[in-house]
PDB file of C-alpha atoms in Angstrom:
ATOM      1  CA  UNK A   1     -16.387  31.037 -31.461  1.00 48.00           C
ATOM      2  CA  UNK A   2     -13.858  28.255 -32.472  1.00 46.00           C
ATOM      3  CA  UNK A   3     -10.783  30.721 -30.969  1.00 50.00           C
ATOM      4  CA  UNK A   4     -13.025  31.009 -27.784  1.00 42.00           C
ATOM      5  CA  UNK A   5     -13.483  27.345 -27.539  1.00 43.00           C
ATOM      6  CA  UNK A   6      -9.928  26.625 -28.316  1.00 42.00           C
ATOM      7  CA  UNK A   7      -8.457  28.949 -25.930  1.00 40.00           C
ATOM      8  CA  UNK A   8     -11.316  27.493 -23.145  1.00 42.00           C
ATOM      9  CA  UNK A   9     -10.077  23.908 -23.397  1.00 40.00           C
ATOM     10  CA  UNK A  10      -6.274  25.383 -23.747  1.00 39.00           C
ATOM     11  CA  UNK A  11      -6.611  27.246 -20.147  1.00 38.00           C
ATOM     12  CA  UNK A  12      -8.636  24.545 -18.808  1.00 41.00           C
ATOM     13  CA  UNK A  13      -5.630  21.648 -19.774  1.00 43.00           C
ATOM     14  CA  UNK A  14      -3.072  24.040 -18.834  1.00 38.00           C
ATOM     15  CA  UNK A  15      -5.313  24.192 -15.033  1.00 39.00           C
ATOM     16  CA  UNK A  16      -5.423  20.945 -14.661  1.00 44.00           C
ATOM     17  CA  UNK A  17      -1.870  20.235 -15.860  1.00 42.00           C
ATOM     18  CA  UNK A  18      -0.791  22.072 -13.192  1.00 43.00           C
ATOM     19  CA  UNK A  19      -3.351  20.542 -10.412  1.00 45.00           C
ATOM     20  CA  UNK A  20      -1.302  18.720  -7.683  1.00 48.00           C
ATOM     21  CA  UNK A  21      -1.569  15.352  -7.366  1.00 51.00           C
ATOM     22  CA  UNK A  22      -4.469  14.098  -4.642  1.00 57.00           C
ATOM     23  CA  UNK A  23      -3.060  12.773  -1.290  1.00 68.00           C
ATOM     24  CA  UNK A  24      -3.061   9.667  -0.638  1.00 77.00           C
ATOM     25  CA  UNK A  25      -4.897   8.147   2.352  1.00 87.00           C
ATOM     26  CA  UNK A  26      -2.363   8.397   5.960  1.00 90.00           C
ATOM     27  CA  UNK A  27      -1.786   5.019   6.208  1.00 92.00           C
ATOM     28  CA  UNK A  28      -0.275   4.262   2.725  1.00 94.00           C
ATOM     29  CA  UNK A  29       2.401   7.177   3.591  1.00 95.00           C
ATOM     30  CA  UNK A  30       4.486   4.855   5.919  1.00 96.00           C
ATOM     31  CA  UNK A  31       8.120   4.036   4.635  1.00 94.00           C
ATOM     32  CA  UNK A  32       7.824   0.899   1.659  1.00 93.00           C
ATOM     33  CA  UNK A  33       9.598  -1.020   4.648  1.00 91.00           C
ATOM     34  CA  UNK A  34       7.492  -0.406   7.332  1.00 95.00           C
ATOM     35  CA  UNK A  35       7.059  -3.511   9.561  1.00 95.00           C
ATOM     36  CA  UNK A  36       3.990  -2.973  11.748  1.00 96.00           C
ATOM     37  CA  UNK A  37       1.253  -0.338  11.640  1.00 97.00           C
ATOM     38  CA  UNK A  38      -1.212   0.044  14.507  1.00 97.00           C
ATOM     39  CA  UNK A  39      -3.481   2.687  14.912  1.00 98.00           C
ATOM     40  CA  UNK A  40      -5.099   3.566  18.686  1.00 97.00           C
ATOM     41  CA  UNK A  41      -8.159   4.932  19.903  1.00 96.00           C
ATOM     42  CA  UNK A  42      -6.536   7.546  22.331  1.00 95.00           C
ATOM     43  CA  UNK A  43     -10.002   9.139  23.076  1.00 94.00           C
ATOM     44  CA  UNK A  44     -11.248   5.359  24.535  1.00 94.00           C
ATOM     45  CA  UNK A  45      -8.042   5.262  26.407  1.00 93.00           C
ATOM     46  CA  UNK A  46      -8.042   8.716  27.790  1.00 91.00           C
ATOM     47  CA  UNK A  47     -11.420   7.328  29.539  1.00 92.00           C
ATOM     48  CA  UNK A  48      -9.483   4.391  30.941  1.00 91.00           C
ATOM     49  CA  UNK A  49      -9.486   4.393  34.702  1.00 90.00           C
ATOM     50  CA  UNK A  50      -6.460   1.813  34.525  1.00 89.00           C
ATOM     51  CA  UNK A  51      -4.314   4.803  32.189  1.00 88.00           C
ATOM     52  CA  UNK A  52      -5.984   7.797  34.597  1.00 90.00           C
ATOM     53  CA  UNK A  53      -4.473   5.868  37.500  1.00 90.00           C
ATOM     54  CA  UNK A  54      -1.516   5.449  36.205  1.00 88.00           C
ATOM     55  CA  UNK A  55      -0.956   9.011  34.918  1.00 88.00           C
ATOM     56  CA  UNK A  56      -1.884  10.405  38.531  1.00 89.00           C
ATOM     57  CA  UNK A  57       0.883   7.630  39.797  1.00 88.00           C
ATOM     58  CA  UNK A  58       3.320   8.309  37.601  1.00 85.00           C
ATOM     59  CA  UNK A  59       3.281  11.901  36.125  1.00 83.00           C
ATOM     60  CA  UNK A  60       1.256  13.592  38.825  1.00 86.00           C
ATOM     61  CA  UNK A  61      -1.799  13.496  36.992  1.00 86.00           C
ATOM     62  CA  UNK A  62      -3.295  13.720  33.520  1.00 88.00           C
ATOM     63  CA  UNK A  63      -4.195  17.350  33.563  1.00 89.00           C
ATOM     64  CA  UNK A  64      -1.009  18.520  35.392  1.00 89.00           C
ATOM     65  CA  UNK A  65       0.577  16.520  32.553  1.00 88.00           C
ATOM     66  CA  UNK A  66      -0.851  17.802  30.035  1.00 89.00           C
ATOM     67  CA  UNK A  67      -0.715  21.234  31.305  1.00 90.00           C
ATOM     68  CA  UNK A  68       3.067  20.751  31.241  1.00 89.00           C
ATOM     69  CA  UNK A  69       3.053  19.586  27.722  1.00 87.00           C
ATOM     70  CA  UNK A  70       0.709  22.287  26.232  1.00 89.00           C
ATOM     71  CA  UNK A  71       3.099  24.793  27.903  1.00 89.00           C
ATOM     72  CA  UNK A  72       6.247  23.328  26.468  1.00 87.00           C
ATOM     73  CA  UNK A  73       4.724  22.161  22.823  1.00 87.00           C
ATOM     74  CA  UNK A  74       1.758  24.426  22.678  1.00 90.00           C
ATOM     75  CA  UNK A  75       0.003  20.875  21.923  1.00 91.00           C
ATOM     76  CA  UNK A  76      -2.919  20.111  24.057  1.00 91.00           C
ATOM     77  CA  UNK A  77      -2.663  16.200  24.120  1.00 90.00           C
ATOM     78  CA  UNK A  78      -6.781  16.041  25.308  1.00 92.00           C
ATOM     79  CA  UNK A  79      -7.608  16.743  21.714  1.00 94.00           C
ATOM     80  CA  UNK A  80      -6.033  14.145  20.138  1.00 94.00           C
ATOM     81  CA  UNK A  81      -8.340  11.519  19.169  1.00 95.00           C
ATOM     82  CA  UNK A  82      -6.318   8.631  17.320  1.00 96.00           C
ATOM     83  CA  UNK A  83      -2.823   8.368  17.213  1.00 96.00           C
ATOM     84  CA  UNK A  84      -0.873   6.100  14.406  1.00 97.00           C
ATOM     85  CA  UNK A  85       2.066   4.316  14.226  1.00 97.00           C
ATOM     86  CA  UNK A  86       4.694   3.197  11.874  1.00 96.00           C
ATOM     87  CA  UNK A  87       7.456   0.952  13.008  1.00 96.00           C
ATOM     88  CA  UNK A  88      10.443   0.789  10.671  1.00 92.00           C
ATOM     89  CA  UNK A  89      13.589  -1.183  11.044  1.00 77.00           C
ATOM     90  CA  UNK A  90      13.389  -2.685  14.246  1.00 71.00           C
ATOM     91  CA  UNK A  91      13.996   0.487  16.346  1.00 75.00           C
ATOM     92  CA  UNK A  92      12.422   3.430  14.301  1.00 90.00           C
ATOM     93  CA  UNK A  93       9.068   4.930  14.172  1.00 93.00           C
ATOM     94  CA  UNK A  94       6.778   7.297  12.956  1.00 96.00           C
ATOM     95  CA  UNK A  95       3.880   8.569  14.845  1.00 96.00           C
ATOM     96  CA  UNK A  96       1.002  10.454  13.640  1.00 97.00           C
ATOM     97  CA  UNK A  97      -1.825  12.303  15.667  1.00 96.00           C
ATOM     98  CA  UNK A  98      -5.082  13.282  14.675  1.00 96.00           C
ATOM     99  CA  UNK A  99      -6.626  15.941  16.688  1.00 94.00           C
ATOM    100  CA  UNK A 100      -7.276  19.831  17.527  1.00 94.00           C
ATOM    101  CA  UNK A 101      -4.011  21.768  16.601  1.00 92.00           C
ATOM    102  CA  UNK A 102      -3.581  25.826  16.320  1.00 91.00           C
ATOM    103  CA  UNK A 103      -0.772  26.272  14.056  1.00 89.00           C
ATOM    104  CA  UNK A 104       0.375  29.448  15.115  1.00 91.00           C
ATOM    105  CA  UNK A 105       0.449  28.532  19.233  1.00 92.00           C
ATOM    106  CA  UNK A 106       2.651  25.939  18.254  1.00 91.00           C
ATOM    107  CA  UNK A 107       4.587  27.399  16.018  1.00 89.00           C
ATOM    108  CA  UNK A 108       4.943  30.354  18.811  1.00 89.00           C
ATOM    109  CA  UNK A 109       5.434  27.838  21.451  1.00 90.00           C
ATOM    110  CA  UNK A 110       7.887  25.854  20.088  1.00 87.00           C
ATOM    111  CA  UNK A 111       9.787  28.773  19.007  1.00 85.00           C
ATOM    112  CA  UNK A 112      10.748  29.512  22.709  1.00 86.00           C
ATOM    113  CA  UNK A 113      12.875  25.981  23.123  1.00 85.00           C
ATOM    114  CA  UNK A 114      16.545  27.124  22.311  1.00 85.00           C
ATOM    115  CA  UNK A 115      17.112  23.500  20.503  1.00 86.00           C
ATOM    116  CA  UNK A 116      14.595  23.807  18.237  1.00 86.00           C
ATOM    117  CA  UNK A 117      15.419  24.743  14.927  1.00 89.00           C
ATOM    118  CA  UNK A 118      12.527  25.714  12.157  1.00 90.00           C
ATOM    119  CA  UNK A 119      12.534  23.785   9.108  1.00 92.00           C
ATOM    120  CA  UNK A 120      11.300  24.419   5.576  1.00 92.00           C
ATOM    121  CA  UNK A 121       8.545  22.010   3.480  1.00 92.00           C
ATOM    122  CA  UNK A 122       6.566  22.004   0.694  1.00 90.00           C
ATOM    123  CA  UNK A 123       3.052  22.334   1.564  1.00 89.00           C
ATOM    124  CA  UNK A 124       3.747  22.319   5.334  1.00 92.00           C
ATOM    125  CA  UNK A 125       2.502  25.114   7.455  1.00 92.00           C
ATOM    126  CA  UNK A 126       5.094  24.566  10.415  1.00 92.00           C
ATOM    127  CA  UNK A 127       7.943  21.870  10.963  1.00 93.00           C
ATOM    128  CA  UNK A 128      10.512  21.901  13.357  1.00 92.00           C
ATOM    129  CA  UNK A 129      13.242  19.371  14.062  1.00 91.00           C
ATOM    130  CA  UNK A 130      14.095  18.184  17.851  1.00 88.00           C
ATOM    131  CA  UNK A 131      17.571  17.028  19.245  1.00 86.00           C
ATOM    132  CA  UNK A 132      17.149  13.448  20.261  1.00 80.00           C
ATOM    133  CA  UNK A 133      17.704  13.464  24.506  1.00 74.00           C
ATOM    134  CA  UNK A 134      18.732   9.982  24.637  1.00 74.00           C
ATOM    135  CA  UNK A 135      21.444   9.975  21.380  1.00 76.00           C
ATOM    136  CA  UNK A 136      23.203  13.463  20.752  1.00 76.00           C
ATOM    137  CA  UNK A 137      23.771  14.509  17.496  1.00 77.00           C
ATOM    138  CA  UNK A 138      20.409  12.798  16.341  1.00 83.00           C
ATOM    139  CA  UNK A 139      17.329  14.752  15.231  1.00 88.00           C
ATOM    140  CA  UNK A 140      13.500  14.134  15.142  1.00 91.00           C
ATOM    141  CA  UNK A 141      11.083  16.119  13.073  1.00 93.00           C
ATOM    142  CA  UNK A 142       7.682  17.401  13.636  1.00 93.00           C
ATOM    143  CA  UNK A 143       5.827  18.300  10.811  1.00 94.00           C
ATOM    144  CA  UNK A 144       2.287  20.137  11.154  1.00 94.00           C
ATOM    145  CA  UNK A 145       0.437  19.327   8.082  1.00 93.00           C
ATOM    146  CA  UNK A 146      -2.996  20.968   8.981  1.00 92.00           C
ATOM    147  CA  UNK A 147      -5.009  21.818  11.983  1.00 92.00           C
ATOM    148  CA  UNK A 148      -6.038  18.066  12.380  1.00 94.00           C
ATOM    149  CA  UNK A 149      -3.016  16.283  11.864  1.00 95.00           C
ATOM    150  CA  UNK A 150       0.686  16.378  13.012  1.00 95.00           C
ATOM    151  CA  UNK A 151       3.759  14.033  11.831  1.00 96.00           C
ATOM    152  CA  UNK A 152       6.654  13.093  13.766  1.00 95.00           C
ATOM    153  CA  UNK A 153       9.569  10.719  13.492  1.00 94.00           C
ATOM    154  CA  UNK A 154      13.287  10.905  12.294  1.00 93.00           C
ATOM    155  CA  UNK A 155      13.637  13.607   9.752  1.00 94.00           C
ATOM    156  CA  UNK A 156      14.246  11.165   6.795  1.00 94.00           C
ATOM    157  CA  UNK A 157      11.215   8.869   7.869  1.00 95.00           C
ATOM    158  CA  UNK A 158       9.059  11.953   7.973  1.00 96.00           C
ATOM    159  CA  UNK A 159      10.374  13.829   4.384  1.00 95.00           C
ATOM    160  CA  UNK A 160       9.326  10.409   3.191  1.00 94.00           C
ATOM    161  CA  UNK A 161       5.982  10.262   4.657  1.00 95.00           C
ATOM    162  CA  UNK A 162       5.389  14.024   3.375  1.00 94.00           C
ATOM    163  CA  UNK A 163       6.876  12.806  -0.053  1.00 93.00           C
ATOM    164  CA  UNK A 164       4.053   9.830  -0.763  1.00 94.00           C
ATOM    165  CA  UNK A 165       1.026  12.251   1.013  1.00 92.00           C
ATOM    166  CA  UNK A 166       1.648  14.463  -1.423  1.00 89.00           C
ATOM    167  CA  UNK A 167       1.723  11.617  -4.289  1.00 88.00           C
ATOM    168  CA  UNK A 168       5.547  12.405  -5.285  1.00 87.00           C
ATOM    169  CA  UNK A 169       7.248   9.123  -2.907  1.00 86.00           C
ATOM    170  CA  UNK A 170       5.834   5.333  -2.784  1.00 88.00           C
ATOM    171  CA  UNK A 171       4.589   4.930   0.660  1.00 93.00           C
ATOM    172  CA  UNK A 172       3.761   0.946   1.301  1.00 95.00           C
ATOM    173  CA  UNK A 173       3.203  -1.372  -1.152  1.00 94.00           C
ATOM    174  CA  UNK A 174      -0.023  -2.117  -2.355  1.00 94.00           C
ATOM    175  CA  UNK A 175      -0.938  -5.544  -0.098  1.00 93.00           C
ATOM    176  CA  UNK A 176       0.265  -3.675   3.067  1.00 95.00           C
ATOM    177  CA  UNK A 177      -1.810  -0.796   1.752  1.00 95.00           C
ATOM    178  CA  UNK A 178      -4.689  -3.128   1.103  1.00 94.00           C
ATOM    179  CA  UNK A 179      -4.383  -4.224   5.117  1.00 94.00           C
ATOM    180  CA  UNK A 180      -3.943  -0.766   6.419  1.00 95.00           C
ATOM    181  CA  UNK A 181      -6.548   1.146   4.798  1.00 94.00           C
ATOM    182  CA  UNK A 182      -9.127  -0.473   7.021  1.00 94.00           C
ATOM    183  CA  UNK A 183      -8.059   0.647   9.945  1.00 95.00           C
ATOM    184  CA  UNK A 184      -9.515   4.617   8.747  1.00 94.00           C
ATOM    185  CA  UNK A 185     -13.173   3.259   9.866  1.00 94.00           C
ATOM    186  CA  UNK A 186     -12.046   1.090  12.841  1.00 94.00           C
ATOM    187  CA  UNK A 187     -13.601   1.486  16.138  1.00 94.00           C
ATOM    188  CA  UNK A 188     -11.817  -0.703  17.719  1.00 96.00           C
ATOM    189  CA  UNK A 189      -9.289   0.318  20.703  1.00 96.00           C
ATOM    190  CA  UNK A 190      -6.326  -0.563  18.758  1.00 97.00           C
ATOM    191  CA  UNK A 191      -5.939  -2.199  15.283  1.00 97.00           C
ATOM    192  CA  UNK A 192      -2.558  -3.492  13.933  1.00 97.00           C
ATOM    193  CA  UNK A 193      -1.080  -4.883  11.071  1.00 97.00           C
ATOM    194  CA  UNK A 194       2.132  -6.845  10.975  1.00 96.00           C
ATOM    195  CA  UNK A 195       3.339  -6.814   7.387  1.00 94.00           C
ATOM    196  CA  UNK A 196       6.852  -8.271   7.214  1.00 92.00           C
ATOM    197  CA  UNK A 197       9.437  -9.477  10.379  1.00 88.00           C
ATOM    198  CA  UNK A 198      13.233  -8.650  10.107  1.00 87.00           C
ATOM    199  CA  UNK A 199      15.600 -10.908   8.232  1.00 88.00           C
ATOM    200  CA  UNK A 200      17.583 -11.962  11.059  1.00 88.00           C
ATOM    201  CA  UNK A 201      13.813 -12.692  12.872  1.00 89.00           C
ATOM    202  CA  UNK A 202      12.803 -15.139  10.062  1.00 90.00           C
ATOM    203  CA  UNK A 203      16.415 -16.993   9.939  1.00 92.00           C
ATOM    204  CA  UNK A 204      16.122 -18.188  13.260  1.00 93.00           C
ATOM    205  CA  UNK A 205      12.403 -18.849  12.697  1.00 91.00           C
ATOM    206  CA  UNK A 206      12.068 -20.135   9.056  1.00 92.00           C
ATOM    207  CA  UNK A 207       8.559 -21.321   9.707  1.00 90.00           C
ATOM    208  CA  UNK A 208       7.695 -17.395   9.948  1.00 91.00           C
ATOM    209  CA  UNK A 209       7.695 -17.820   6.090  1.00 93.00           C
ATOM    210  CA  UNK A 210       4.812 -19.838   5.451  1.00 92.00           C
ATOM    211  CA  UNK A 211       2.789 -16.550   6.901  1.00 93.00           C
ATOM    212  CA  UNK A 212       1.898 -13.769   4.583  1.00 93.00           C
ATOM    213  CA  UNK A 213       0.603 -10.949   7.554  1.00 95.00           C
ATOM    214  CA  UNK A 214      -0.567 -10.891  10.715  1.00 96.00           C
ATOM    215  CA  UNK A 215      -3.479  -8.248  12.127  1.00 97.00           C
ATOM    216  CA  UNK A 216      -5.254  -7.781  15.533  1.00 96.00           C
ATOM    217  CA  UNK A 217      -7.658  -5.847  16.784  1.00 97.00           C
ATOM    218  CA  UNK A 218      -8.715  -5.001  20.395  1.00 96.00           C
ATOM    219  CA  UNK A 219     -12.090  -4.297  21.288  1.00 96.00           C
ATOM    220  CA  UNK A 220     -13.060  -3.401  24.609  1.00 92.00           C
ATOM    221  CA  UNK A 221     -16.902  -3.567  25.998  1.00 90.00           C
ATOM    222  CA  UNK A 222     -18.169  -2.836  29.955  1.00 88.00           C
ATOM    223  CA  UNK A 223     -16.968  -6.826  31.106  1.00 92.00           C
ATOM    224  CA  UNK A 224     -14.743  -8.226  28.442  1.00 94.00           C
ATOM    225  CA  UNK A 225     -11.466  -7.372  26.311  1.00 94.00           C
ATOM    226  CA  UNK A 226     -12.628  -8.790  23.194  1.00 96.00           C
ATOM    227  CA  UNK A 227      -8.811  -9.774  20.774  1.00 96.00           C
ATOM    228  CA  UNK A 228      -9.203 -10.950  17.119  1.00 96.00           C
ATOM    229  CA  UNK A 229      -5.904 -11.967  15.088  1.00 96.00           C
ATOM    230  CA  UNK A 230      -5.896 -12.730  11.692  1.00 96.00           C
ATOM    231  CA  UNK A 231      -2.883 -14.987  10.526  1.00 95.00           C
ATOM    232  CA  UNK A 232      -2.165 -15.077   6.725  1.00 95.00           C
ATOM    233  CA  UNK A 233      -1.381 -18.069   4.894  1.00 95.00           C
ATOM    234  CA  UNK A 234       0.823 -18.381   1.683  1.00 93.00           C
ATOM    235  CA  UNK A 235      -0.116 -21.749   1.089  1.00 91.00           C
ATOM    236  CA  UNK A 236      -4.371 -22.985   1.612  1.00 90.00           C
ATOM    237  CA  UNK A 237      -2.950 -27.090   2.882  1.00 93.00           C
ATOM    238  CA  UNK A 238      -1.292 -25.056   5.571  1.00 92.00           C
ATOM    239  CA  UNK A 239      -4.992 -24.436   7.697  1.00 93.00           C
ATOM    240  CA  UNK A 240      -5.251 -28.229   9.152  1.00 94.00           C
ATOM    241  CA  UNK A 241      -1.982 -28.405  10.086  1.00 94.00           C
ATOM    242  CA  UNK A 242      -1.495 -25.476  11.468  1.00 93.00           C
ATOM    243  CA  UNK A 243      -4.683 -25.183  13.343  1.00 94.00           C
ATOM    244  CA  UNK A 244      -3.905 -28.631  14.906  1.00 95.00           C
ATOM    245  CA  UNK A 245      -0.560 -26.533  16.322  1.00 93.00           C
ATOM    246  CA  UNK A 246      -2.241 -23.956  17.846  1.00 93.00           C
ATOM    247  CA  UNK A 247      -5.262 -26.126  19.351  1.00 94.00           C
ATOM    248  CA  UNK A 248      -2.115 -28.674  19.887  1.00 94.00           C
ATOM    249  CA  UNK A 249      -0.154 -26.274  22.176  1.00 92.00           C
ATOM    250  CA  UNK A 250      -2.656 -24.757  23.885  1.00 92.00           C
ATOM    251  CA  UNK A 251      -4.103 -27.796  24.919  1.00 92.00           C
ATOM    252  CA  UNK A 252      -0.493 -29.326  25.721  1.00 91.00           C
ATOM    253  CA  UNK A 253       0.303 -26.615  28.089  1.00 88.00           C
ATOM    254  CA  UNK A 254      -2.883 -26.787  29.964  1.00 87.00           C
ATOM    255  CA  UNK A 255      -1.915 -30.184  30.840  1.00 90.00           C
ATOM    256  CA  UNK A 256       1.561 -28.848  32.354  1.00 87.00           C
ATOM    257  CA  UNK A 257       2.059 -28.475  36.324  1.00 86.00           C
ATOM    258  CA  UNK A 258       1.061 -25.165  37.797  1.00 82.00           C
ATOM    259  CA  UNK A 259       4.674 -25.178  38.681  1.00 80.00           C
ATOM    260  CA  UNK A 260       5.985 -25.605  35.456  1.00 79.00           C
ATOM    261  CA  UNK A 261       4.224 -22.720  33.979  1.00 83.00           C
ATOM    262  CA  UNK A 262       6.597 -20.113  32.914  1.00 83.00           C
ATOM    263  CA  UNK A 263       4.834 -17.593  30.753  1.00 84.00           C
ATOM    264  CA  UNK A 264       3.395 -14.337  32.026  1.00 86.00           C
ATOM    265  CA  UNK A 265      -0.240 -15.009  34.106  1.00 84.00           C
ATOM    266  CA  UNK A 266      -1.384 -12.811  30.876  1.00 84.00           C
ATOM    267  CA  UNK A 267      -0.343 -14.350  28.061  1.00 87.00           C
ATOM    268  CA  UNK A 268      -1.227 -17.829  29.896  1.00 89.00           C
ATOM    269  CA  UNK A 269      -5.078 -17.088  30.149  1.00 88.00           C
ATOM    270  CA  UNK A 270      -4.976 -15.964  26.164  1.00 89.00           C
ATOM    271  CA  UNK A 271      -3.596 -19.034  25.447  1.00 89.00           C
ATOM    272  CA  UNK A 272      -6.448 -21.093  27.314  1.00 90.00           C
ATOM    273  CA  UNK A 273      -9.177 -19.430  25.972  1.00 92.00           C
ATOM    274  CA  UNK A 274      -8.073 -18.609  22.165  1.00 93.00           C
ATOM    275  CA  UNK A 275     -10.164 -20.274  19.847  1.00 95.00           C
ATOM    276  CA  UNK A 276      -9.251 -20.814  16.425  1.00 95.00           C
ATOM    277  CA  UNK A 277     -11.528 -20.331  12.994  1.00 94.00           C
ATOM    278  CA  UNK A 278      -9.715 -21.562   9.351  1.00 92.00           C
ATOM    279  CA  UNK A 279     -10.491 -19.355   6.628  1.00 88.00           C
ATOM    280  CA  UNK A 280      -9.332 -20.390   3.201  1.00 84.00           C
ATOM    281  CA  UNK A 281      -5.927 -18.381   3.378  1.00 89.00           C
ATOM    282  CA  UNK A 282      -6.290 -17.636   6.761  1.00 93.00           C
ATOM    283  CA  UNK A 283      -6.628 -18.136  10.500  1.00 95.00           C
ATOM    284  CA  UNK A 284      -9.143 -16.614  12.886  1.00 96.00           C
ATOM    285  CA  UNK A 285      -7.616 -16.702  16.471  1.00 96.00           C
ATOM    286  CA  UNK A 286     -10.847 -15.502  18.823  1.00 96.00           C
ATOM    287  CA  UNK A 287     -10.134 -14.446  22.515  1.00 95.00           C
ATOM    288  CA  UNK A 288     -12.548 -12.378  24.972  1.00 95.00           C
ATOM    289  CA  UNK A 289     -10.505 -11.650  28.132  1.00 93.00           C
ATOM    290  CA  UNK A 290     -12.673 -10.287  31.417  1.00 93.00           C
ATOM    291  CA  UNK A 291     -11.701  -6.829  32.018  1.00 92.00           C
ATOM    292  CA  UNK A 292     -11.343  -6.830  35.285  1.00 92.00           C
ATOM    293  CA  UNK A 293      -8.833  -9.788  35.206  1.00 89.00           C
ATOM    294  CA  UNK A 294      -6.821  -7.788  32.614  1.00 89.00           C
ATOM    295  CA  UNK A 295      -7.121  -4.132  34.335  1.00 90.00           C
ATOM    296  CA  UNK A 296      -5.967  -5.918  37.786  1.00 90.00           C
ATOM    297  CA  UNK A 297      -2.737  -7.933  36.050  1.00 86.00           C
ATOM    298  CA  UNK A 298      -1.982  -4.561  34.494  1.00 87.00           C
ATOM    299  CA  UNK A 299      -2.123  -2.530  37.390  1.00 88.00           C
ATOM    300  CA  UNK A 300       0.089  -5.292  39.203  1.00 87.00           C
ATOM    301  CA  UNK A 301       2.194  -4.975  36.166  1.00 84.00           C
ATOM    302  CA  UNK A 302       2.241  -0.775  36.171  1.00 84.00           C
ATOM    303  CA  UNK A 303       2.872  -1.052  40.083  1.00 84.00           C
ATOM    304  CA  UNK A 304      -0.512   0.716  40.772  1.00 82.00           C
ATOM    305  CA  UNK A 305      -1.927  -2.014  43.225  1.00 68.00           C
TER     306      UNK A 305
END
């Protein structure tokens, strides 16, 4: 009985020794430098009359669209339901979809575009890298990870990404983590997290410093666009004073002459109506836009009126 037991709790160590690690939840995969993550509703936007009219406008329609991309990618983009992004460095990204994929009609599809050439990873059902149109000699990578979710991004960006999913590469730090993990039970159209600004950005602004974060979220209703940014602070004394600048500015520029108004007719109506709630280490900035003011300055903006 003792060799039975012993060899029970041998094989059972020797299991579990060789487990692999859990993943870890999709937004703590983003490169450790990772500047901004947002993640977007894509199902709420699909339903957008403002995006519909622009996709008939623009591309010739949202079905004949996505017709055209099932056929090239074997994707069909009317599954995808959110859609995540990583911004690194300024200039690069990585984008992950959540949706409806079949492996093997994308993997056949894909197989059919002469540039594409299949690549090998760990764990990864099908991955393929992409020349990059606009800069030759440059590559992007799709990765399929499942049936629900697909990675893509430059080829080192997305290795990296695979590396801390599967619990073997750092991902973001933990107080970017601690912002970003959120956003899995969001609702909300979009929700974004700032979580650091380029060195050159914060040398020509130093007061950038004194914030820790920044995060937003979108929320739209029947009538209203309803915005909520959250501002960290590294220092608590900094709430008065820099509450009184934001009321202070916003209530300055009101006062200016319709024809000295120079910012977008956008970004001027979010600065009249933001409201602003301290927090101990943080400020509230509160804004509900109409929605038909916003869909009509963005269709001016798109060219759809």
């Amino acid at each position: 009985m003792k060799r039975l037991a012993a060899l029970i709790l041998l094989t059972a160590s020797l299991l579990h020794a060789q487990a692999p690690p859990p993943e870890k939840p999709l937004p703590s995969c983003f490169p450790a430098d990772t500047m901004l993550v947002a993640r977007f509703d894509v199902a709420q936007m699909l339903d957008q009359r403002v995006f519909q009219d622009f996709m008939t406008a623009k591309l010739g329609g949202m079905d004949a669209f996505f017709l055209q991309f099932q056929t090239w990618t074997g994707i069909d983009l009317g599954t995808i339901k959110t859609g995540w992004l990583g911004l690194v460095k300024e200039d690069h990204v990585v984008i992950v979809l959540k949706g409806a994929f079949d492996v093997q009609t994308v993997q056949s599809t894909v197989l059919n575009i002469d540039t594409a050439q299949v690549v090998r990873r760990p764990g990864v059902p099908f991955a393929v890298m992409l020349p990059e149109n606009k800069k030759p000699g440059d590559f992007n990578m799709a990765a399929l990870l499942d049936k629900e979710t697909l990675v893509f991004g430059r080829p080192d960006l997305v290795d990296g990404f695979l590396a801390a999913l599967k619990g073997k590469g750092k991902g973001l730090p933990p107080p970017a983590v601690a912002l970003t993990i959120p956003m899995l039970k969001s609702e909300s159209l979009v929700s974004a997290a700032l979580i650091s600004l380029p060195e050159a950005e914060l040398r020509k602004n130093p007061l950038m410093r004194l914030f820790t974060h920044g995060q937003i979220t979108a929320d739209l209703s029947e009538e209203d666009l309803e915005l909520t940014l959250e501002v960290g602070l590294k220092k608590p004394e900094m709430r008065e004073p820099a509450t009184k600048a934001i009321e202070g500015i916003r209530d300055l520029y009101g006062m200016l002459d319709d024809d000295l108004r120079q910012i977008p007719r956008l970004a001027e109506i979010a600065l009249e109506g933001i409201s602003v709630r301290p927090d101990k280490k943080r400020l509230l900035l509160d804004l509900t836009l109409s929605r038909e003011v916003v869909e009509g300055l963005l269709r001016e903006k798109l060219g759809l009126q």
